[in-house]
XYZ file of N, CA and C in Angstrom:
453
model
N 16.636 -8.705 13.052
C 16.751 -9.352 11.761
C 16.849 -8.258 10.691
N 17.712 -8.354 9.597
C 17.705 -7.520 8.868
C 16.600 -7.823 7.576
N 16.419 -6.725 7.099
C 15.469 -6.663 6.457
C 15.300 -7.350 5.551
N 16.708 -7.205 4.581
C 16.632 -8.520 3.369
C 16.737 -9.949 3.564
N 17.277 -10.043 5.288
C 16.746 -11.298 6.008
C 15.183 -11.787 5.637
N 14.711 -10.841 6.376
C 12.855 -10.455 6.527
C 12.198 -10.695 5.210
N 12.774 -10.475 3.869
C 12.264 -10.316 2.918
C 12.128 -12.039 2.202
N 13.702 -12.308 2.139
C 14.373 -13.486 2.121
C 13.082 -14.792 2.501
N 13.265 -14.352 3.651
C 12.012 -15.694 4.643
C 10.806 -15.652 4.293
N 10.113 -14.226 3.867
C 8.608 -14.236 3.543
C 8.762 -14.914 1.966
N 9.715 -14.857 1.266
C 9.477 -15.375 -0.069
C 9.655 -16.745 0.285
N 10.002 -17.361 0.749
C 10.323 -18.442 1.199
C 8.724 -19.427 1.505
N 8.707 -18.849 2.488
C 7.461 -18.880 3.080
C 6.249 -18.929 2.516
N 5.875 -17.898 1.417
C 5.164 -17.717 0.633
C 4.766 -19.006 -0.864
N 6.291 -19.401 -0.678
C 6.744 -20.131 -2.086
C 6.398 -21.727 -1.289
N 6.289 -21.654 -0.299
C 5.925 -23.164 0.326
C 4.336 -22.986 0.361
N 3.525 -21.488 0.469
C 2.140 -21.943 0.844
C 1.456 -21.913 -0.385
N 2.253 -21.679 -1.283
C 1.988 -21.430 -2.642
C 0.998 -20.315 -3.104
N 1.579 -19.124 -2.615
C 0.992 -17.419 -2.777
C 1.576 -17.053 -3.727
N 1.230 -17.439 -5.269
C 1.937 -16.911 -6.056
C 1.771 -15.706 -6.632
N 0.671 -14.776 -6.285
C 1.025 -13.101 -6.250
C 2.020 -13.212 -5.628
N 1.618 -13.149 -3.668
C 2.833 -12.727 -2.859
C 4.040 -13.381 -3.386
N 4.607 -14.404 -4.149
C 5.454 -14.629 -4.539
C 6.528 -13.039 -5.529
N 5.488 -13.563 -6.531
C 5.495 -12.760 -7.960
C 5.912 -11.183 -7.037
N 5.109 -10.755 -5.974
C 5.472 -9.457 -5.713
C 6.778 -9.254 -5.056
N 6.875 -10.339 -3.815
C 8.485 -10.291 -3.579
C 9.429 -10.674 -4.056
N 9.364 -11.204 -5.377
C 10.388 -11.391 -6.087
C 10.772 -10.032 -7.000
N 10.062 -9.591 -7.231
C 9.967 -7.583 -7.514
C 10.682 -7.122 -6.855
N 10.646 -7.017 -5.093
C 11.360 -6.376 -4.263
C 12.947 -7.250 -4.106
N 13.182 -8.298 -4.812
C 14.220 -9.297 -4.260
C 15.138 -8.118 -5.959
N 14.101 -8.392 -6.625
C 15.418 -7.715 -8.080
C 15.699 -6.766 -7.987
N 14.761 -5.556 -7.214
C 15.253 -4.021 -6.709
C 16.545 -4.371 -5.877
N 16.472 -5.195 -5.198
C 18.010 -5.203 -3.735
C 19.066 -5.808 -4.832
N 18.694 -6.608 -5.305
C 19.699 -7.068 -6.449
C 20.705 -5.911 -7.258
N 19.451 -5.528 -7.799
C 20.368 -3.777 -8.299
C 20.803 -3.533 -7.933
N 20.616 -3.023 -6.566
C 21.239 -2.326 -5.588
C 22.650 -3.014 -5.308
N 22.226 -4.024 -5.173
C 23.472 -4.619 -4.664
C 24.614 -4.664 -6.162
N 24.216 -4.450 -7.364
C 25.003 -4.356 -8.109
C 25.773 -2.793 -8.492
N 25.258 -2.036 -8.248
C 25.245 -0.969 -8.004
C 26.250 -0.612 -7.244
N 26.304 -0.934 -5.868
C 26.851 -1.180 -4.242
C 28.433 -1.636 -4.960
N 28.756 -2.268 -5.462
C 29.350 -3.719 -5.894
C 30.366 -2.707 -6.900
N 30.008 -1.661 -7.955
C 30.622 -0.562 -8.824
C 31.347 0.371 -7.639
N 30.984 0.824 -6.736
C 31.107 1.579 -5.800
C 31.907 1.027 -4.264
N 32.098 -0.277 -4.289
C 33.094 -1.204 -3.501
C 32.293 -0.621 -1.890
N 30.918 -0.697 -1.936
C 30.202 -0.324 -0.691
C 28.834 -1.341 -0.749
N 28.964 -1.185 0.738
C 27.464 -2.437 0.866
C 26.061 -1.696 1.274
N 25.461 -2.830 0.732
C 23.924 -1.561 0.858
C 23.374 -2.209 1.854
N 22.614 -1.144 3.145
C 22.321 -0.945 3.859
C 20.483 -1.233 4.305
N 20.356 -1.349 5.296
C 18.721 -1.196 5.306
C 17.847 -0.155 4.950
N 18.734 1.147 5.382
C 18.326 2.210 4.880
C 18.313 2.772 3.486
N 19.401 1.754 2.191
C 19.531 1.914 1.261
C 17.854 0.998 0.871
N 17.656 0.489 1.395
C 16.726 -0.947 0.511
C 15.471 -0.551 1.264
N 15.770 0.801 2.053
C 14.359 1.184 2.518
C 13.821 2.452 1.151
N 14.910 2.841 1.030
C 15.096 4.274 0.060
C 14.200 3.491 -1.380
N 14.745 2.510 -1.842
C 14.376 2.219 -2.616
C 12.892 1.611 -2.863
N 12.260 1.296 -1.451
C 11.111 0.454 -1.548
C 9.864 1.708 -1.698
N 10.386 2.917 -0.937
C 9.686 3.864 -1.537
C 9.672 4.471 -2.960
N 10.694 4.195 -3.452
C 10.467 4.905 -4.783
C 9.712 3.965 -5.352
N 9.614 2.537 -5.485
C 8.835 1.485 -5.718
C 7.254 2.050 -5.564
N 7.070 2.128 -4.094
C 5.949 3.169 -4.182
C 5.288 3.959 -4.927
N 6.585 4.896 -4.890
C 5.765 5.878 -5.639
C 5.397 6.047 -7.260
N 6.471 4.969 -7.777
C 6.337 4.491 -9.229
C 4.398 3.568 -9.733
N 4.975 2.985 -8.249
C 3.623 1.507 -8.401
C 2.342 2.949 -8.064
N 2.015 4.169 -7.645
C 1.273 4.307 -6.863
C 0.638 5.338 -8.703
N 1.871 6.156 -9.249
C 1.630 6.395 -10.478
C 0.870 5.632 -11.280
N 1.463 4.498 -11.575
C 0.910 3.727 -12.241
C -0.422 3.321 -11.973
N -0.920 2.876 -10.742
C -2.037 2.973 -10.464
C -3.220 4.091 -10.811
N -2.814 5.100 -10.251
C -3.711 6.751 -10.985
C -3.472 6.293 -12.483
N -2.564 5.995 -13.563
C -2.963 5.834 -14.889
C -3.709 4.866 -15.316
N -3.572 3.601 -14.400
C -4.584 2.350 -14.942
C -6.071 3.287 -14.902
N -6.582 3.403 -13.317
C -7.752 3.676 -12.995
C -8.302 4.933 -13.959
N -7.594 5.865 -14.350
C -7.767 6.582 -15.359
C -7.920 6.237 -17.018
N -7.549 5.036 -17.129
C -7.326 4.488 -18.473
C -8.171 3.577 -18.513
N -8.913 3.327 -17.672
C -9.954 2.473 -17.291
C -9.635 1.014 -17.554
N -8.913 0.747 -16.362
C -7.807 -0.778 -16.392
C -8.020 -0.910 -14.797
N -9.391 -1.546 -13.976
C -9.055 -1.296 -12.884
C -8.262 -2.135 -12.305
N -8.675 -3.668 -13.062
C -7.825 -4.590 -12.858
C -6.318 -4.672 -12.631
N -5.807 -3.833 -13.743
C -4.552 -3.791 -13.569
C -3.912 -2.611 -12.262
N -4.832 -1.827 -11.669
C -4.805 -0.492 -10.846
C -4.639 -1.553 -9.023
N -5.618 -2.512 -9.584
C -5.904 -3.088 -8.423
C -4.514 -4.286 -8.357
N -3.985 -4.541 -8.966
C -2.575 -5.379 -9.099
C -1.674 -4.830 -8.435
N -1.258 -3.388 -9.063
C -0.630 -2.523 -8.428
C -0.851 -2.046 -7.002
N -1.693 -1.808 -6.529
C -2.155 -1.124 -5.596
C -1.478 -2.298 -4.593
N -1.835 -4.011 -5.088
C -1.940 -5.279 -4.100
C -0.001 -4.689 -3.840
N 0.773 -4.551 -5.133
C 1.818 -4.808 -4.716
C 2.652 -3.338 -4.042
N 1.439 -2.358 -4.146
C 2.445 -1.287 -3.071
C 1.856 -2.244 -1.169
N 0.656 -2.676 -1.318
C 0.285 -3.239 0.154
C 1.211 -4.033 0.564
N 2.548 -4.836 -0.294
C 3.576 -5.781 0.052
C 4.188 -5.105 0.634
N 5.088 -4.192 -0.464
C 5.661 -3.420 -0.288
C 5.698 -2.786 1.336
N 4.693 -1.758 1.324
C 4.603 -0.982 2.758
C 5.036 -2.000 3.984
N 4.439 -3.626 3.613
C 4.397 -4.005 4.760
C 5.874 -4.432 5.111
N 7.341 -3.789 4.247
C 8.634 -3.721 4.609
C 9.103 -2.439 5.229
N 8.144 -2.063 5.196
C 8.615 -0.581 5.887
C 8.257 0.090 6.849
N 9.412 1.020 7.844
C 9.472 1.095 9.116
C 7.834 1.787 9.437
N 7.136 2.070 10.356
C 6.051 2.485 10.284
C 6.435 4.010 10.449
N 5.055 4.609 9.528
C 5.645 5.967 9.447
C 5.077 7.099 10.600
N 5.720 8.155 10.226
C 5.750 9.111 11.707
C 4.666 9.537 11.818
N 4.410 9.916 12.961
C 3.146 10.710 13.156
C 3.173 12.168 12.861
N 2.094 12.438 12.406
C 2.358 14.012 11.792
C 2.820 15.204 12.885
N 2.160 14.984 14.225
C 2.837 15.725 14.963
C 4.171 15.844 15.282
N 4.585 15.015 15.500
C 6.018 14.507 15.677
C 7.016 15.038 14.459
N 6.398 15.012 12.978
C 6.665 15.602 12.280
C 7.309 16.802 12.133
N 6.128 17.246 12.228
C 5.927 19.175 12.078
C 6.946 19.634 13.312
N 7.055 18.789 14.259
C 7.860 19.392 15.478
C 9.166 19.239 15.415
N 9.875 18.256 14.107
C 11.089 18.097 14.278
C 11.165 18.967 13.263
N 9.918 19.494 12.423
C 10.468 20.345 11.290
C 10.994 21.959 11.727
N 10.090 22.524 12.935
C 9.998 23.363 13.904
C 11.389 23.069 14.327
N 12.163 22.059 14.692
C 13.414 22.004 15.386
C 14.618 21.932 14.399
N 14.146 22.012 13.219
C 15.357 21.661 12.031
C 15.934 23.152 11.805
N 14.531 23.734 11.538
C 14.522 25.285 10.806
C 14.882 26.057 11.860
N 14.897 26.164 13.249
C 15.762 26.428 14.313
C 17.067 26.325 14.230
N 17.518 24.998 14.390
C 18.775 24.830 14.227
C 19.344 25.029 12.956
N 18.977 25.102 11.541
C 19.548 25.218 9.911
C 19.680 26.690 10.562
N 18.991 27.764 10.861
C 18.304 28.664 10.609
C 17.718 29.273 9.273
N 17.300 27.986 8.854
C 16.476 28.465 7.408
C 15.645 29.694 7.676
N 15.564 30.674 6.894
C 15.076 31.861 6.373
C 13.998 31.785 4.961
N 14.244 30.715 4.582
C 13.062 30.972 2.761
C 12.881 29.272 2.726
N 12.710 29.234 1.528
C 12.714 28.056 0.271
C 14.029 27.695 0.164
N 15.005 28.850 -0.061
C 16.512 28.341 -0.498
C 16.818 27.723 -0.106
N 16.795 27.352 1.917
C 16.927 26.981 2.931
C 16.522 25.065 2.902
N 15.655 25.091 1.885
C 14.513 23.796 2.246
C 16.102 22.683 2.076
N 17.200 22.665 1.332
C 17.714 21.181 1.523
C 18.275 21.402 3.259
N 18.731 22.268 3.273
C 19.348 22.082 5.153
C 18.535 21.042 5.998
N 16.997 22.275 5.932
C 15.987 21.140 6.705
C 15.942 19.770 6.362
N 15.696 19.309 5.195
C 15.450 18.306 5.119
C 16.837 17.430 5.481
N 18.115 18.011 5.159
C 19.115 16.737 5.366
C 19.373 17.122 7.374
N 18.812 17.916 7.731
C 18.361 17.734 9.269
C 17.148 16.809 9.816
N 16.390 16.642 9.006
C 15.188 16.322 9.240
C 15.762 14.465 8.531
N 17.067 14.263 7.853
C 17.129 12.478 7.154
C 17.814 12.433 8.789
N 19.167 13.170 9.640
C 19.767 13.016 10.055
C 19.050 12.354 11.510
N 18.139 12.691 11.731
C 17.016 13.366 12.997
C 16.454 12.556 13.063
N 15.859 11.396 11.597
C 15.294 10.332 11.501
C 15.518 9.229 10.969
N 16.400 9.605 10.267
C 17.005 8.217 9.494
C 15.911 7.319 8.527
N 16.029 6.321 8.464
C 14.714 5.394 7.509
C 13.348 5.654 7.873
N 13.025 6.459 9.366
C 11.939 6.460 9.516
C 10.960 7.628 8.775
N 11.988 8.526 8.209
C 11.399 9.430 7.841
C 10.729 9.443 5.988
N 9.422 9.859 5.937
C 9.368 9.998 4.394
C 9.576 11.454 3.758
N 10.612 11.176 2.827
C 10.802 12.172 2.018
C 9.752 13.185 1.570
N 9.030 12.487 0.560
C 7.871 13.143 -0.065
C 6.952 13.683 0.739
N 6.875 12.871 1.962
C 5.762 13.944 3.287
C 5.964 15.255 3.862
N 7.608 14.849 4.141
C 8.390 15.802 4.540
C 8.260 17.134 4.131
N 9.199 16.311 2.366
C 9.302 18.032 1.676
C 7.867 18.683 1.594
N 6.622 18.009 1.564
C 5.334 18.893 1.638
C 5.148 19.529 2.988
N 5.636 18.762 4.208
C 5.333 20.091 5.089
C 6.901 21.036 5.257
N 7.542 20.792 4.854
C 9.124 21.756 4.846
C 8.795 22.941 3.677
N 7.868 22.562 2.878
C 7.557 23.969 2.069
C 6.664 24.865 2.358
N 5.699 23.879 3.502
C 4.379 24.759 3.516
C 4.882 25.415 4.871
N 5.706 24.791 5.652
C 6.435 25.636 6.548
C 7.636 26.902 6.508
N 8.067 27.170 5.480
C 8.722 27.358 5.089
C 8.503 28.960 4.059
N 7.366 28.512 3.692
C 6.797 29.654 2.488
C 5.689 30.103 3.774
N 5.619 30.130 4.461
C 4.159 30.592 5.509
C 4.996 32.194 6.331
């Protein structure tokens, strides 16, 4: 099933048991694919799972900001809103890698790139999207591709 299938049915679903957070939150993730798909639509290309995976992380990492400023601004309420709707969120996304598994394809990237420095770090990483595709997270990544990298 594809994902915006997957997404599609839980709002659905949700909207019959009458979860109107879980509503309210996947309808968040329904206007991100929307974009996308308008976006897609300028560009005469269709967006992908891996496009609408790309995006659910940046969702993330926006919602996860925002959270550190509520709880800092002393809004926990609103920290704790956020937080509910990165827990939606994640639960669209592929499960993530194990760190070993990680570090070992990073070990096999910088082999094959033959990265030498920092300069090196996009090779790895567009070895390391190729190697994994949606399963991989960016932001994890580039933290161990630098600390591997600068060592």
């Amino acid at each position: 099933m594809s994902l915006r299938k997957q997404i599609m049915d839980d709002l659905k679903t949700a909207m019959k048991a009458g979860q109107s957070d879980t509503v309210a939150q996947i309808r968040g993730i329904t206007a991100k694919i929307k974009d996308l798909d308008v976006a897609a639509r300028a560009k005469s290309a269709e967006v992908t799972d891996t496009d609408i995976i790309s995006a659910l992380r940046s969702m993330i990492k926006s919602r996860t900001e925002s959270a550190t400023m509520y709880r800092e601004g002393g809004r926990p309420e609103l920290a704790e809103k956020e937080e509910g709707e990165i827990a939606t969120i994640k639960s669209y996304l592929p499960p993530e890698l194990d760190e070993s598994a990680l570090k070992a394809g990073i070990v096999e990237a910088v082999q094959k790139t033959e990265a030498a420095g920092m300069k090196d770090m996009g090779k790895v990483m567009a070895a390391l999207k190729e190697r994994f595709g949606a399963d991989l997270d960016p932001a994890k990544a580039s933290a161990l591709v630098k600390a591997h990298l600068s060592a």
